[in-house]
Amino acid sequence: MAEKLFGTDGIRGTVNMGAIRPDMFLRFGEALGYTLRKAVHRPVVVIGRDTRASGLILQSAIVSGLLNAGADVALVDVLPTPALGWLTVQNGAAAGLMITASHNPFHDNGVKVFGPDGYKLSGAQQDEIEAIIQDPGFDCTVPAERFGRIVDAEFDVSSYADFAVRTAGPDASLSGLKVVIDAANGAGVSAAEPVFRSLGAEVIMLADTPDGVNINTKCGALHPERLSEVVRTHSADVGIAFDGDADRIIVVDENGEVADGDQIMGAIAIDAKAQGRLAGDTVVATIMSNLGLEGALSREGIKLERTKVGDRYVVERLREGGFSIGGEQSGHVVLADHVTTGDAIIAAIAVLSIMVREGKKASKVLSVFEPVPQLLENVRYQSDDPLSAESVKARIESVSETLGDSGRVVVRKSGTEPLIRVMAEAYERGNAERAVGEIIAEILKADAQ
């Protein structure tokens, strides 16, 4: 069996290594086109990308495959991932493709796949496409007279920017706010500045000159150090950092302090609850979200539901439960009343709107809870699956029992690398450190056997 292509968020890896090569993406385009033609005679696929140098290479390969399989293609160039999901629906497309490796370094790339409803494909749909890719004898092509064509998109990134502004409400204004935006030299450069200027904010842009290789490099949501410095230097009210495809947000307050996705989700949810707009009085987060968030929400009469790691699982639960707010500690914030995936720009608008409406500084709005000490470490492994070892299972169970109600542990494999992520939370930091240390030692012992 060939190496599995689809991970927790589409296909992703280092370009020109393993399966992440143009010929595989041509085959991906053929497989997608074939599956879409089973439901739509002449499917249209909207394709966007972030700023990586490899984006045009992968785009060309995917387009060739789609055209060869009888699908039409609308190219919308550089734009945020959530914009691509929204534009898929607005253009009435059969699917949308975002060529991106999100927060990964420039030498990685891949594709996220959206269905006609703007939501990412289910696991079953991905499996169907993957099975065709892995079968070289499966013919997806059409006769020459039925080849697909490049068509114009009726809606583009400027349409999305107008939509993002409208999410603030008809009379909303961010006038008086000085905002620093770190676009990570990525897809957010295409929409962020016009959105916030349209709302009346004074905007200072950082990392907004992409050159194909500087995406996410010492900037953006994973590296907010410069953003914090610029916020303090310019006496700005707030700083906003995106990742490479702008579906992830980190906020820096006026003091340069960083607020993660948990604080952002908490602030937006508590505000929505106060206004009677929080569907089901529930927030959906992952197993990685801090215990402090759970406690803060509970005190406001809000339930926290947890899913597996991955914004795809958060969105699935939001849809199942009819809930409106969810996300991840890492900064994916999903406001389901507006969008179908994490959206850094629209989440930022929500936070800034609270600041203006309540007349509060960012530090006040984003101090929703005192985080419970949390320690996360990665362990690289060589064997097939050290987590299947009985000794490791027993150690995780004993550590969890020792922590009891005063903490918790989460141990999981990475979806993209041979890493095991070990997280422990405890009201006493020393207990978290001991928990992580004991589990890692047992994993390493099992991996060496």
GROMACS .gro file of N, CA, C and O in nm, residues 103 222 288 309 329 374-382 386-387 410-424 436-437 439-441 443-444 447:
model
  156
  103HIS      N    1   0.076   2.689   0.800
  103HIS     CA    2   0.180   2.749   0.883
  103HIS      C    3   0.318   2.687   0.858
  103HIS      O    4   0.415   2.730   0.919
  222LEU      N    5   0.305   3.209   1.427
  222LEU     CA    6   0.400   3.124   1.498
  222LEU      C    7   0.519   3.202   1.554
  222LEU      O    8   0.591   3.151   1.640
  288MET      N    9  -0.690   1.991   2.318
  288MET     CA   10  -0.572   2.068   2.357
  288MET      C   11  -0.608   2.200   2.426
  288MET      O   12  -0.521   2.264   2.485
  309VAL      N   13  -0.793   1.677   1.771
  309VAL     CA   14  -0.719   1.792   1.718
  309VAL      C   15  -0.742   1.804   1.568
  309VAL      O   16  -0.738   1.706   1.495
  329GLN      N   17  -0.675   2.605   2.020
  329GLN     CA   18  -0.581   2.687   2.095
  329GLN      C   19  -0.476   2.750   2.003
  329GLN      O   20  -0.430   2.862   2.026
  374GLN      N   21   0.038   2.437   3.140
  374GLN     CA   22   0.027   2.336   3.035
  374GLN      C   23   0.164   2.316   2.972
  374GLN      O   24   0.229   2.412   2.933
  375LEU      N   25   0.204   2.192   2.961
  375LEU     CA   26   0.335   2.159   2.904
  375LEU      C   27   0.314   2.066   2.785
  375LEU      O   28   0.245   1.964   2.797
  376LEU      N   29   0.373   2.102   2.671
  376LEU     CA   30   0.362   2.020   2.551
  376LEU      C   31   0.501   1.992   2.496
  376LEU      O   32   0.578   2.085   2.472
  377GLU      N   33   0.533   1.864   2.475
  377GLU     CA   34   0.661   1.826   2.417
  377GLU      C   35   0.639   1.723   2.307
  377GLU      O   36   0.545   1.642   2.315
  378ASN      N   37   0.725   1.728   2.206
  378ASN     CA   38   0.718   1.635   2.094
  378ASN      C   39   0.828   1.531   2.105
  378ASN      O   40   0.942   1.563   2.140
  379VAL      N   41   0.794   1.407   2.075
  379VAL     CA   42   0.890   1.298   2.075
  379VAL      C   43   0.895   1.238   1.935
  379VAL      O   44   0.793   1.193   1.883
  380ARG      N   45   1.012   1.238   1.874
  380ARG     CA   46   1.028   1.176   1.742
  380ARG      C   47   1.053   1.027   1.760
  380ARG      O   48   1.134   0.987   1.845
  381TYR      N   49   0.983   0.945   1.682
  381TYR     CA   50   0.997   0.800   1.699
  381TYR      C   51   1.040   0.734   1.568
  381TYR      O   52   1.023   0.789   1.460
  382GLN      N   53   1.097   0.613   1.582
  382GLN     CA   54   1.149   0.538   1.468
  382GLN      C   55   1.068   0.412   1.439
  382GLN      O   56   1.058   0.369   1.324
  386PRO      N   57   0.497   0.322   1.885
  386PRO     CA   58   0.527   0.300   2.027
  386PRO      C   59   0.406   0.319   2.117
  386PRO      O   60   0.402   0.265   2.228
  387LEU      N   61   0.303   0.393   2.069
  387LEU     CA   62   0.185   0.412   2.153
  387LEU      C   63   0.104   0.284   2.169
  387LEU      O   64   0.018   0.275   2.258
  410VAL      N   65  -0.284   1.444   2.749
  410VAL     CA   66  -0.326   1.414   2.612
  410VAL      C   67  -0.203   1.367   2.537
  410VAL      O   68  -0.103   1.439   2.529
  411VAL      N   69  -0.209   1.246   2.482
  411VAL     CA   70  -0.097   1.190   2.405
  411VAL      C   71  -0.151   1.151   2.269
  411VAL      O   72  -0.247   1.074   2.259
  412ARG      N   73  -0.089   1.204   2.163
  412ARG     CA   74  -0.139   1.175   2.029
  412ARG      C   75  -0.026   1.182   1.928
  412ARG      O   76   0.075   1.249   1.949
  413LYS      N   77  -0.047   1.115   1.816
  413LYS     CA   78   0.048   1.122   1.705
  413LYS      C   79   0.022   1.246   1.622
  413LYS      O   80  -0.093   1.289   1.606
  414SER      N   81   0.128   1.302   1.565
  414SER     CA   82   0.114   1.408   1.466
  414SER      C   83   0.052   1.348   1.340
  414SER      O   84   0.077   1.232   1.305
  415GLY      N   85  -0.027   1.430   1.270
  415GLY     CA   86  -0.086   1.383   1.146
  415GLY      C   87   0.004   1.398   1.026
  415GLY      O   88  -0.027   1.348   0.917
  416THR      N   89   0.119   1.467   1.043
  416THR     CA   90   0.205   1.495   0.928
  416THR      C   91   0.350   1.452   0.945
  416THR      O   92   0.425   1.449   0.848
  417GLU      N   93   0.393   1.421   1.070
  417GLU     CA   94   0.532   1.386   1.095
  417GLU      C   95   0.538   1.267   1.190
  417GLU      O   96   0.442   1.241   1.264
  418PRO      N   97   0.654   1.196   1.195
  418PRO     CA   98   0.668   1.086   1.292
  418PRO      C   99   0.696   1.140   1.432
  418PRO      O  100   0.804   1.121   1.489
  419LEU      N  101   0.601   1.211   1.484
  419LEU     CA  102   0.612   1.272   1.617
  419LEU      C  103   0.495   1.228   1.703
  419LEU      O  104   0.383   1.210   1.654
  420ILE      N  105   0.522   1.212   1.831
  420ILE     CA  106   0.416   1.193   1.930
  420ILE      C  107   0.415   1.318   2.018
  420ILE      O  108   0.519   1.360   2.070
  421ARG      N  109   0.297   1.377   2.030
  421ARG     CA  110   0.282   1.498   2.109
  421ARG      C  111   0.229   1.461   2.247
  421ARG      O  112   0.123   1.398   2.258
  422VAL      N  113   0.303   1.500   2.349
  422VAL     CA  114   0.266   1.469   2.487
  422VAL      C  115   0.234   1.599   2.559
  422VAL      O  116   0.320   1.686   2.574
  423MET      N  117   0.109   1.613   2.602
  423MET     CA  118   0.066   1.733   2.671
  423MET      C  119   0.013   1.697   2.809
  423MET      O  120  -0.058   1.598   2.825
  424ALA      N  121   0.049   1.776   2.908
  424ALA     CA  122  -0.007   1.760   3.042
  424ALA      C  123  -0.045   1.896   3.097
  424ALA      O  124   0.026   1.996   3.075
  436VAL      N  125   0.464   1.465   3.198
  436VAL     CA  126   0.523   1.462   3.064
  436VAL      C  127   0.652   1.382   3.063
  436VAL      O  128   0.677   1.299   2.975
  437GLY      N  129   0.736   1.405   3.162
  437GLY     CA  130   0.865   1.335   3.169
  437GLY      C  131   0.849   1.184   3.178
  437GLY      O  132   0.920   1.108   3.111
  439ILE      N  133   0.590   0.997   3.084
  439ILE     CA  134   0.533   0.940   2.961
  439ILE      C  135   0.636   0.937   2.849
  439ILE      O  136   0.648   0.837   2.776
  440ILE      N  137   0.712   1.046   2.833
  440ILE     CA  138   0.815   1.049   2.729
  440ILE      C  139   0.920   0.941   2.751
  440ILE      O  140   0.963   0.872   2.657
  441ALA      N  141   0.962   0.921   2.877
  441ALA     CA  142   1.061   0.819   2.906
  441ALA      C  143   1.010   0.681   2.866
  441ALA      O  144   1.085   0.599   2.809
  443ILE      N  145   0.779   0.617   2.633
  443ILE     CA  146   0.770   0.612   2.486
  443ILE      C  147   0.907   0.581   2.426
  443ILE      O  148   0.921   0.498   2.336
  444LEU      N  149   1.009   0.650   2.474
  444LEU     CA  150   1.145   0.630   2.422
  444LEU      C  151   1.194   0.489   2.448
  444LEU      O  152   1.259   0.427   2.362
  447ASP      N  153   1.015   0.265   2.203
  447ASP     CA  154   1.061   0.288   2.066
  447ASP      C  155   1.194   0.222   2.040
  447ASP      O  156   1.225   0.182   1.928
   0.00000   0.00000   0.00000
